[in-house]
mmCIF file of C-alpha atoms in Angstrom:
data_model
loop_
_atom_site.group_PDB
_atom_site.id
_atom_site.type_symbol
_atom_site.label_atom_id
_atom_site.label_comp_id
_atom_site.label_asym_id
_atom_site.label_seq_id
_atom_site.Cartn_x
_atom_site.Cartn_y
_atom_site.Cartn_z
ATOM 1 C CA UNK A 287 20.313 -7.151 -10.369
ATOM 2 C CA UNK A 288 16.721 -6.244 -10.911
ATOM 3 C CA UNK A 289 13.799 -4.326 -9.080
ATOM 4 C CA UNK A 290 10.629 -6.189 -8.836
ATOM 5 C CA UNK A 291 7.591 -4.463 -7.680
ATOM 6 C CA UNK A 292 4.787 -6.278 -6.843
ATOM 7 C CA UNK A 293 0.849 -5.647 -6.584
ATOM 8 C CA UNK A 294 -1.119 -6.446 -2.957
ATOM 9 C CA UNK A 295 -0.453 -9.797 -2.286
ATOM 10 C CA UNK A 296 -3.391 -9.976 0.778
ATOM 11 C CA UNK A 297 -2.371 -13.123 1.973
ATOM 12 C CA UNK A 298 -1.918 -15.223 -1.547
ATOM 13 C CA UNK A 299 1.346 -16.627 -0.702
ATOM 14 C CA UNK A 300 1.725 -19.519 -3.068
ATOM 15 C CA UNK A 301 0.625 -16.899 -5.839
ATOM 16 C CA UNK A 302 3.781 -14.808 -4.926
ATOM 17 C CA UNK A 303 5.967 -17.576 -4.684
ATOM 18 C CA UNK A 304 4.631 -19.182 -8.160
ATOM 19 C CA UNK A 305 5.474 -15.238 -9.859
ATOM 20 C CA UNK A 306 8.718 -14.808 -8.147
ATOM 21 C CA UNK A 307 9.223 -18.239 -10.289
ATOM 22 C CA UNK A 308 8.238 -16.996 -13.134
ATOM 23 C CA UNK A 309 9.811 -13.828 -13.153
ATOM 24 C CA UNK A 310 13.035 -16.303 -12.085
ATOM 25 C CA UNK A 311 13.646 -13.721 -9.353
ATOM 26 C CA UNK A 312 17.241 -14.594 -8.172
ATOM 27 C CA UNK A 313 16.928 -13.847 -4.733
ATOM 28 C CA UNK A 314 20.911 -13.444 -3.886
ATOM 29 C CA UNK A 315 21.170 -9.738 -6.364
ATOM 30 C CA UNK A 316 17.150 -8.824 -7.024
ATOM 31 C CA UNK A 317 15.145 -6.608 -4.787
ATOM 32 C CA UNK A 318 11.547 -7.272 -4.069
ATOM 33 C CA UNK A 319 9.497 -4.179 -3.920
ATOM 34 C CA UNK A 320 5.809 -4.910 -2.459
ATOM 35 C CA UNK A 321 3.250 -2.403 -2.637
ATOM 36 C CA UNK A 322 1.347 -2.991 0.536
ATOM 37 C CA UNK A 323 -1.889 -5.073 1.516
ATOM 38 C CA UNK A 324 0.517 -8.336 2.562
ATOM 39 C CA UNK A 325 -1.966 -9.451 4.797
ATOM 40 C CA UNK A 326 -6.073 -10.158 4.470
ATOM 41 C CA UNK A 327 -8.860 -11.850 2.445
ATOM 42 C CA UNK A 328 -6.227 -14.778 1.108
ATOM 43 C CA UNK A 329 -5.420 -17.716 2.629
ATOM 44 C CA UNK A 330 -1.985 -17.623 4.089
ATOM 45 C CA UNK A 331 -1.313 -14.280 5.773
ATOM 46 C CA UNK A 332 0.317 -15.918 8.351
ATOM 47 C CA UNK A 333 3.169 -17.055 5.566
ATOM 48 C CA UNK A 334 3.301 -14.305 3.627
ATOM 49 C CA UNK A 335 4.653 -12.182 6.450
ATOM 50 C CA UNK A 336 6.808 -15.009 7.885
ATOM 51 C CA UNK A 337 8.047 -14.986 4.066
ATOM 52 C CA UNK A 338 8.913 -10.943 3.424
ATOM 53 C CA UNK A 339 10.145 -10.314 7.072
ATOM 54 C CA UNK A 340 12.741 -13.563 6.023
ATOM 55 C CA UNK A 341 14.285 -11.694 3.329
ATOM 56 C CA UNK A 342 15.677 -8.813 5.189
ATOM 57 C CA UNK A 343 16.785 -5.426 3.109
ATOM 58 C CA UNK A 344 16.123 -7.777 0.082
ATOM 59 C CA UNK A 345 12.429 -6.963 0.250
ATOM 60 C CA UNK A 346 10.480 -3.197 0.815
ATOM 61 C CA UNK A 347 7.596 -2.851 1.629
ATOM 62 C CA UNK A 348 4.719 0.178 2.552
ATOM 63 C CA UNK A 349 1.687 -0.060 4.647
ATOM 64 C CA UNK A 350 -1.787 -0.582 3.156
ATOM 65 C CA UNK A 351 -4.849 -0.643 4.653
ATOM 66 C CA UNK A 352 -5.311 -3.896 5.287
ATOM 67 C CA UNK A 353 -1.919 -4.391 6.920
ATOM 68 C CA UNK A 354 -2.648 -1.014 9.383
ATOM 69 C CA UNK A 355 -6.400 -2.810 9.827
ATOM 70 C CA UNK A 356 -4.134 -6.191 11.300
ATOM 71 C CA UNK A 357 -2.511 -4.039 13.261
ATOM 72 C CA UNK A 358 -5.546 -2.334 14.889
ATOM 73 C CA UNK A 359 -7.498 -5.880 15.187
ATOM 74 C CA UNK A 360 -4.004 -6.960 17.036
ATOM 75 C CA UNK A 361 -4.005 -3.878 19.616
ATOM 76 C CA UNK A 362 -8.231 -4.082 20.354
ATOM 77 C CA UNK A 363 -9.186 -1.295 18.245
ATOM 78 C CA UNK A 364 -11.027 -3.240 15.808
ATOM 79 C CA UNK A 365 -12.621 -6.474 15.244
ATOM 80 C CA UNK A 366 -11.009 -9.197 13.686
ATOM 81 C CA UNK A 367 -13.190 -9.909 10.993
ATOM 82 C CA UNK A 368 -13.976 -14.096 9.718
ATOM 83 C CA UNK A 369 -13.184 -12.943 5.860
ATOM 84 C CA UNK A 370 -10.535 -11.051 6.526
ATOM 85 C CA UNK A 371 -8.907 -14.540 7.314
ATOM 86 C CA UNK A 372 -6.281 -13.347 10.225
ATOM 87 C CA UNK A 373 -6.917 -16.040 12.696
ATOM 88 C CA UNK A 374 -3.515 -18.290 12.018
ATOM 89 C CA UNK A 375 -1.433 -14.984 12.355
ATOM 90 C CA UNK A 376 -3.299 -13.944 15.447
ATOM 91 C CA UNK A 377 -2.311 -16.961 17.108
ATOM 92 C CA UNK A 378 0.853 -18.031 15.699
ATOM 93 C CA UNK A 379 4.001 -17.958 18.320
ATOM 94 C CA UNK A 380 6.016 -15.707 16.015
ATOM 95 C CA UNK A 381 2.756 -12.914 15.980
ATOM 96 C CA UNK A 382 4.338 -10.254 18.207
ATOM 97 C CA UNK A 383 7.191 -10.233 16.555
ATOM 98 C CA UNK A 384 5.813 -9.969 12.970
ATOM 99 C CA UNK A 385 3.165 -7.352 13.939
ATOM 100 C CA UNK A 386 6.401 -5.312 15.497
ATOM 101 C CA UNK A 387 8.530 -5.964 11.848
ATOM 102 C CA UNK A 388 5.175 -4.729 10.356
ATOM 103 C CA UNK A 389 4.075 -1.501 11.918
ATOM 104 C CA UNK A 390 8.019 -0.514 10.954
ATOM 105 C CA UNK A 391 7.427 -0.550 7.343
ATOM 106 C CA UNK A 392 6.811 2.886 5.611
ATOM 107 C CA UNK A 393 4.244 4.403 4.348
ATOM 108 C CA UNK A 394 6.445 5.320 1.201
ATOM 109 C CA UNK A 395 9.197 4.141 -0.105
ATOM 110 C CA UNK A 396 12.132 5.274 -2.329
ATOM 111 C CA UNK A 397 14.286 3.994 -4.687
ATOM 112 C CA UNK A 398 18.242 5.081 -3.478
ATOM 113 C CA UNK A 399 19.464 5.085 -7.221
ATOM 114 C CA UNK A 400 16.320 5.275 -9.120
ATOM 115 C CA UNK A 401 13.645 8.209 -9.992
ATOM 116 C CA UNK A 402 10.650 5.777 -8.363
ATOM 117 C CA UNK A 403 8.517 5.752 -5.331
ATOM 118 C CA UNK A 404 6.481 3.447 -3.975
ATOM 119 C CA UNK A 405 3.184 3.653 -2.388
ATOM 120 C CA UNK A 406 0.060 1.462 -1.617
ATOM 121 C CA UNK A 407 -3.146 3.842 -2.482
ATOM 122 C CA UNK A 408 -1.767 6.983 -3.986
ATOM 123 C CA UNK A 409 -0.888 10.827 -3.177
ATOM 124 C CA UNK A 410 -2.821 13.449 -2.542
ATOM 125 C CA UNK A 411 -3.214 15.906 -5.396
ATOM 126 C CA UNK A 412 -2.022 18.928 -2.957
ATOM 127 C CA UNK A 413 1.214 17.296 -2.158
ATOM 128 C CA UNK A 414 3.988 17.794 -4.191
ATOM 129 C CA UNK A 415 6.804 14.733 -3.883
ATOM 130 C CA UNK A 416 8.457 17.038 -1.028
ATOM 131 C CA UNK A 417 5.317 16.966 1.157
ATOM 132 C CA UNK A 418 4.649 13.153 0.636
ATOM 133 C CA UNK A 419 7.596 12.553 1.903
ATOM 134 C CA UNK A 420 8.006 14.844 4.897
ATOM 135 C CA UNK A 421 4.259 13.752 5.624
ATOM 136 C CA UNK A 422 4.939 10.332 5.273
ATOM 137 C CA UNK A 423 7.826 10.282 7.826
ATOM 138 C CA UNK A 424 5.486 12.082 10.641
ATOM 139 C CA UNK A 425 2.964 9.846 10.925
ATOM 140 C CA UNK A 426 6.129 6.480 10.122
ATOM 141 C CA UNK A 427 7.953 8.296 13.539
ATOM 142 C CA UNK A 428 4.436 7.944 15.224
ATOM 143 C CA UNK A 429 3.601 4.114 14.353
ATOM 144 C CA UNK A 430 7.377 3.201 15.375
ATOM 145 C CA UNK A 431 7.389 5.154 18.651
ATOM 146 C CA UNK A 432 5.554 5.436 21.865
ATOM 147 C CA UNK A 433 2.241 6.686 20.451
ATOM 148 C CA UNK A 434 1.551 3.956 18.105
ATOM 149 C CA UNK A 435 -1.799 2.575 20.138
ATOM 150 C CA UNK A 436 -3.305 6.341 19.996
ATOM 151 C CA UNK A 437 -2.562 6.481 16.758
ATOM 152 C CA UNK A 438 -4.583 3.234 16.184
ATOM 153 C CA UNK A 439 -7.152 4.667 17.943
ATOM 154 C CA UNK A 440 -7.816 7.271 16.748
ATOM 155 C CA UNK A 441 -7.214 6.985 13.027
ATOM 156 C CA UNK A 442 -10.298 5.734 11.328
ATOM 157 C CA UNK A 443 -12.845 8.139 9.728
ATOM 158 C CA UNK A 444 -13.203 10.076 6.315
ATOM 159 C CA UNK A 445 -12.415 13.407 7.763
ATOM 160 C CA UNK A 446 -10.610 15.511 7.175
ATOM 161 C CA UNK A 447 -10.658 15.424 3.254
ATOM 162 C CA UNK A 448 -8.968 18.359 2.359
ATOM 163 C CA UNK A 449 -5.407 19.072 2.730
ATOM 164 C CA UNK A 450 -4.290 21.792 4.665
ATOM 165 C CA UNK A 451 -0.687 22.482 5.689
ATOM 166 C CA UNK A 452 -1.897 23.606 9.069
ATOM 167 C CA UNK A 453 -3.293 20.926 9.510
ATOM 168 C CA UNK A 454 -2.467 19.732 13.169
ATOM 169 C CA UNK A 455 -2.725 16.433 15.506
ATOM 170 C CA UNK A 456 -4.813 13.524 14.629
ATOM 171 C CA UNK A 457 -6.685 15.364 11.739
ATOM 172 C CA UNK A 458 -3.309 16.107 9.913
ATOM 173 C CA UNK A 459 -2.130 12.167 10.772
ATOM 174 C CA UNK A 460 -5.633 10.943 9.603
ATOM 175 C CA UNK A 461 -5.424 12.443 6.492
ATOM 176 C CA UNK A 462 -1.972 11.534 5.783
ATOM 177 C CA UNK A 463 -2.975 7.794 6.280
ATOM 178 C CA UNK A 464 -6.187 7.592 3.892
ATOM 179 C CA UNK A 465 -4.114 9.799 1.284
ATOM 180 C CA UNK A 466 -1.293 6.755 1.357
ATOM 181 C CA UNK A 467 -3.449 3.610 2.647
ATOM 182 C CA UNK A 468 -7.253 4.762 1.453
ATOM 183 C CA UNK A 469 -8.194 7.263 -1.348
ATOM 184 C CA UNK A 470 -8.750 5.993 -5.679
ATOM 185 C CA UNK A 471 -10.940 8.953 -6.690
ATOM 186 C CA UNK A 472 -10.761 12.570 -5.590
ATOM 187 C CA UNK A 473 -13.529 15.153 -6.446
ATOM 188 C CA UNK A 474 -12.948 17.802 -8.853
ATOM 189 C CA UNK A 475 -11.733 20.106 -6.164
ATOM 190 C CA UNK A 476 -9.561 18.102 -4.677
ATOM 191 C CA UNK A 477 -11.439 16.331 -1.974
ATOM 192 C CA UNK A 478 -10.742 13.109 -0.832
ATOM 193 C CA UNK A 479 -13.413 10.391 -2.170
ATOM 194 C CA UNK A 480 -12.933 6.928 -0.278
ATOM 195 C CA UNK A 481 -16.629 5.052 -1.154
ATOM 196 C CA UNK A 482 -15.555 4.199 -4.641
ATOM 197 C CA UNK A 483 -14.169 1.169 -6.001
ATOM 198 C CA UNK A 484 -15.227 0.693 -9.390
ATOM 199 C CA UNK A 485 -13.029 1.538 -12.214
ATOM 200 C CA UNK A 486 -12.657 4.966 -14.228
ATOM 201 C CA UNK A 487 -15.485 4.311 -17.082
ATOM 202 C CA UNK A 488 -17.911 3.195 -14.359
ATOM 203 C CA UNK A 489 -17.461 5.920 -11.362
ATOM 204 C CA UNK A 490 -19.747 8.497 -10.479
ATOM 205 C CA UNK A 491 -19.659 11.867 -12.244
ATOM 206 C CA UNK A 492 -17.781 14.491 -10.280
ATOM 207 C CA UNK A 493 -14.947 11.983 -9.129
ATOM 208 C CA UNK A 494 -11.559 11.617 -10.673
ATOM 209 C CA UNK A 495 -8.430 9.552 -10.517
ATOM 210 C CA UNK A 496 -5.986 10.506 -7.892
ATOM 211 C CA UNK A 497 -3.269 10.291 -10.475
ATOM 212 C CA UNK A 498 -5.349 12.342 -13.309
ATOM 213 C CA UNK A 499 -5.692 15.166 -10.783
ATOM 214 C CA UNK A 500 -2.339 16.145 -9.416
ATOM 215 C CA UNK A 501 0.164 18.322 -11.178
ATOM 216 C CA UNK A 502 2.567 16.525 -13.295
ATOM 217 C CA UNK A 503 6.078 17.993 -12.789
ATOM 218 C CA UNK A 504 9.340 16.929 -15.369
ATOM 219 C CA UNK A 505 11.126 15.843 -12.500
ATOM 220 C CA UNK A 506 8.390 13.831 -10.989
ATOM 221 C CA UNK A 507 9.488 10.353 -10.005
ATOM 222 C CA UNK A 508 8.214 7.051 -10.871
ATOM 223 C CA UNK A 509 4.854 6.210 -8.947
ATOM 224 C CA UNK A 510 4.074 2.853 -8.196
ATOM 225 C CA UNK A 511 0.973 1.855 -6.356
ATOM 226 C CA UNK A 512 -1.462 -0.767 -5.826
ATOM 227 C CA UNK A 513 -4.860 -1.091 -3.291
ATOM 228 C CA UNK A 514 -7.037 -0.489 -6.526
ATOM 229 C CA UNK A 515 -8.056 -3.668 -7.978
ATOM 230 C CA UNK A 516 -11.381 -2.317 -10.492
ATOM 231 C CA UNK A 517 -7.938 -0.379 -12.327
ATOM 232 C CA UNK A 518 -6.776 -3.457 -13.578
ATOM 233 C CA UNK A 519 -3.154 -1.403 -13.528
ATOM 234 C CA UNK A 520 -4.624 0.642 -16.389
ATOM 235 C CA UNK A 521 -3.875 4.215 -15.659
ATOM 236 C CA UNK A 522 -2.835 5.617 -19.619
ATOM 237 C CA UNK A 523 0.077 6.897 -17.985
ATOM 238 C CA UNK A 524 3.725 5.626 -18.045
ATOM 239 C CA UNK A 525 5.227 6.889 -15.356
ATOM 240 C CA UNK A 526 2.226 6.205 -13.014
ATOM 241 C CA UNK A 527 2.159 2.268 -12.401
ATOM 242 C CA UNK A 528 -1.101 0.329 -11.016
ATOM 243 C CA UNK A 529 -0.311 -3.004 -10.421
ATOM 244 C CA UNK A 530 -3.344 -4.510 -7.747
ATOM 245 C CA UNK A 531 -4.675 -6.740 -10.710
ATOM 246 C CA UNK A 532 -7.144 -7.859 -8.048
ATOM 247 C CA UNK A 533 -4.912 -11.536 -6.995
ATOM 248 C CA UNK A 534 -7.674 -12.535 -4.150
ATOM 249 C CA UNK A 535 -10.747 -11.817 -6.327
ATOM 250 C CA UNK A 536 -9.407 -14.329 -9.142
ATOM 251 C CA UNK A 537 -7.897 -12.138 -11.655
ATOM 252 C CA UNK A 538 -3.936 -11.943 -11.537
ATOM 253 C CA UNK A 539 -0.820 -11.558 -9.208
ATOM 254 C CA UNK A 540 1.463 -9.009 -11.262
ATOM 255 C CA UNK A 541 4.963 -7.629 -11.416
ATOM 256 C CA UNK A 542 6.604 -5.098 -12.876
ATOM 257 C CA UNK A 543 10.237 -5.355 -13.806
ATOM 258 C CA UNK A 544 12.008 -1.886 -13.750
ATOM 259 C CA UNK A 545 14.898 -2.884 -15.837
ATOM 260 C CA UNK A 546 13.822 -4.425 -18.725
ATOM 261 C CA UNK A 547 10.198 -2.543 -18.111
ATOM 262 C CA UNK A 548 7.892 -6.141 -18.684
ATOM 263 C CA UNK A 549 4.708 -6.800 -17.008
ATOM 264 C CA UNK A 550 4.285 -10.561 -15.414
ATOM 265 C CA UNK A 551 1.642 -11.640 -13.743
ATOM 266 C CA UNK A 552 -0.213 -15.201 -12.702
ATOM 267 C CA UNK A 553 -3.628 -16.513 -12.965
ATOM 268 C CA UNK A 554 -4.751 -16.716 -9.297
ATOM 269 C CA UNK A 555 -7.811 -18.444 -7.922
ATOM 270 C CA UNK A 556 -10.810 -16.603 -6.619
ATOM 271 C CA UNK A 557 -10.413 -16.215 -2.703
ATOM 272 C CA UNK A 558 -12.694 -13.582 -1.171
ATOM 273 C CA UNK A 559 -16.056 -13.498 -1.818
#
């Protein structure tokens, strides 16, 4: 029985089926874990949903950006964008009721037996693991309940960037969603940075790694995370684990095994542009 986690997928369904080969994933014991991003830029959104929501409690997944963006485009909030490749899912018979399966997943998620959580961008450096989690659930009870269309709404913008536990309404829920869906670098202080893609060596001065600014505690679980493809997974850390490898701009699809601790991954070809 093993625990798979895999990197944003964003559509690239035959990639995921052709590592879930390779990794010989036995889908009657192992659990796949999925980092976010299911949806976007590849070429089969409309399977790769069909595909997770099929496997039931066998598969976990957490919101990304891209998957919160689908459900914004689905509700009028935004555009539905031509490279963003959504059209088969927006009119496939089954949409309504793979939109509802998705705006039920979590922002973070938990092994029950294992020190390891699961996110899609990262955590904010003022959160400890007890405040990602109790801010995680307020703004899950929100996208699951009656308030789910404000909530679309009204979340998009950069602001606020700092955490504050007083923090109330739509600025608190905004914040909690680009800390989870958004944010690679934060400023030296702290702040929120969400312009930057590029990798480590090549970001602007000032800006760090979420993950090289918070507070590393002893009994700190497992992070695993994805939405940052420039990382290449390489974060020098071993309990922090990047694994977007950057599948729909032609680099790799990757997995990593919890058990036996191995890294697979396959070649993918270059979707997006």
């Amino acid at each position: 029985m093993a625990n798979c986690f895999v990197g944003d997928i964003q559509g690239c369904y035959d990639d995921l089926r052709r590592l879930l080969d390779l990794a010989e994933f036995d889908f009657d014991n192992d659990t796949l874990w999925l980092c976010g991003d299911l949806v976007a830029r590849g070429p089969d959104s409309l399977n790769t949903l069909r595909f997770v929501k099929s496997l039931g409690q066998q598969a976990v997944s957490v919101l990304g950006n891209h998957d919160l963006h689908l459900l914004a485009v689905a509700h009028g909030v935004a555009p539905l964008k031509k490279k963003d490749k959504l059209q088969a899912l927006m009119e496939a018979p089954d949409r309504d009721e793979l939109l509802e399966w998705l705006r039920h997943r979590p922002l973070l998620a938990e092994h029950p037996d294992l020190p390891i959580m699961m996110i899609h961008a990262g955590l904010s450096p003022a959160w400890d693991a007890h405040t990602a989690r109790s801010c995680a659930r307020e703004v899950e009870s929100l996208l699951r309940g009656d308030q789910y269309q404000w909530l679309l709404h009204n979340m998009y913008g950069d602001q606020p960037d700092s955490w504050d536990d007083n923090l109330l309404g739509i600025e608190r829920y905004r914040y909690i969603i680009n800390s989870f869906t958004r944010m690679r670098f934060c400023y030296f202080d702290g702040r929120l940075e969400f312009k930057c893609k590029k990798g480590p060596t090549e970001s602007t001065p000032g800006l760090r790694p979420w993950f090289e600014q918070r507070e590393h505690h002893v009994d700190d679980p497992i992070l695993v995370f994805g939405h940052w493809a420039a990382l290449m997974g390489a974060t020098g850390k071993d309990d922090i684990k990047g694994l977007d490898t950057g599948c729909v701009w032609g680099n790799s699809l990757t997995m990593w095994r919890y058990e036996d601790d191995a890294m697979i991954a396959t070649p993918c070809p270059a979707y997006a542009k």
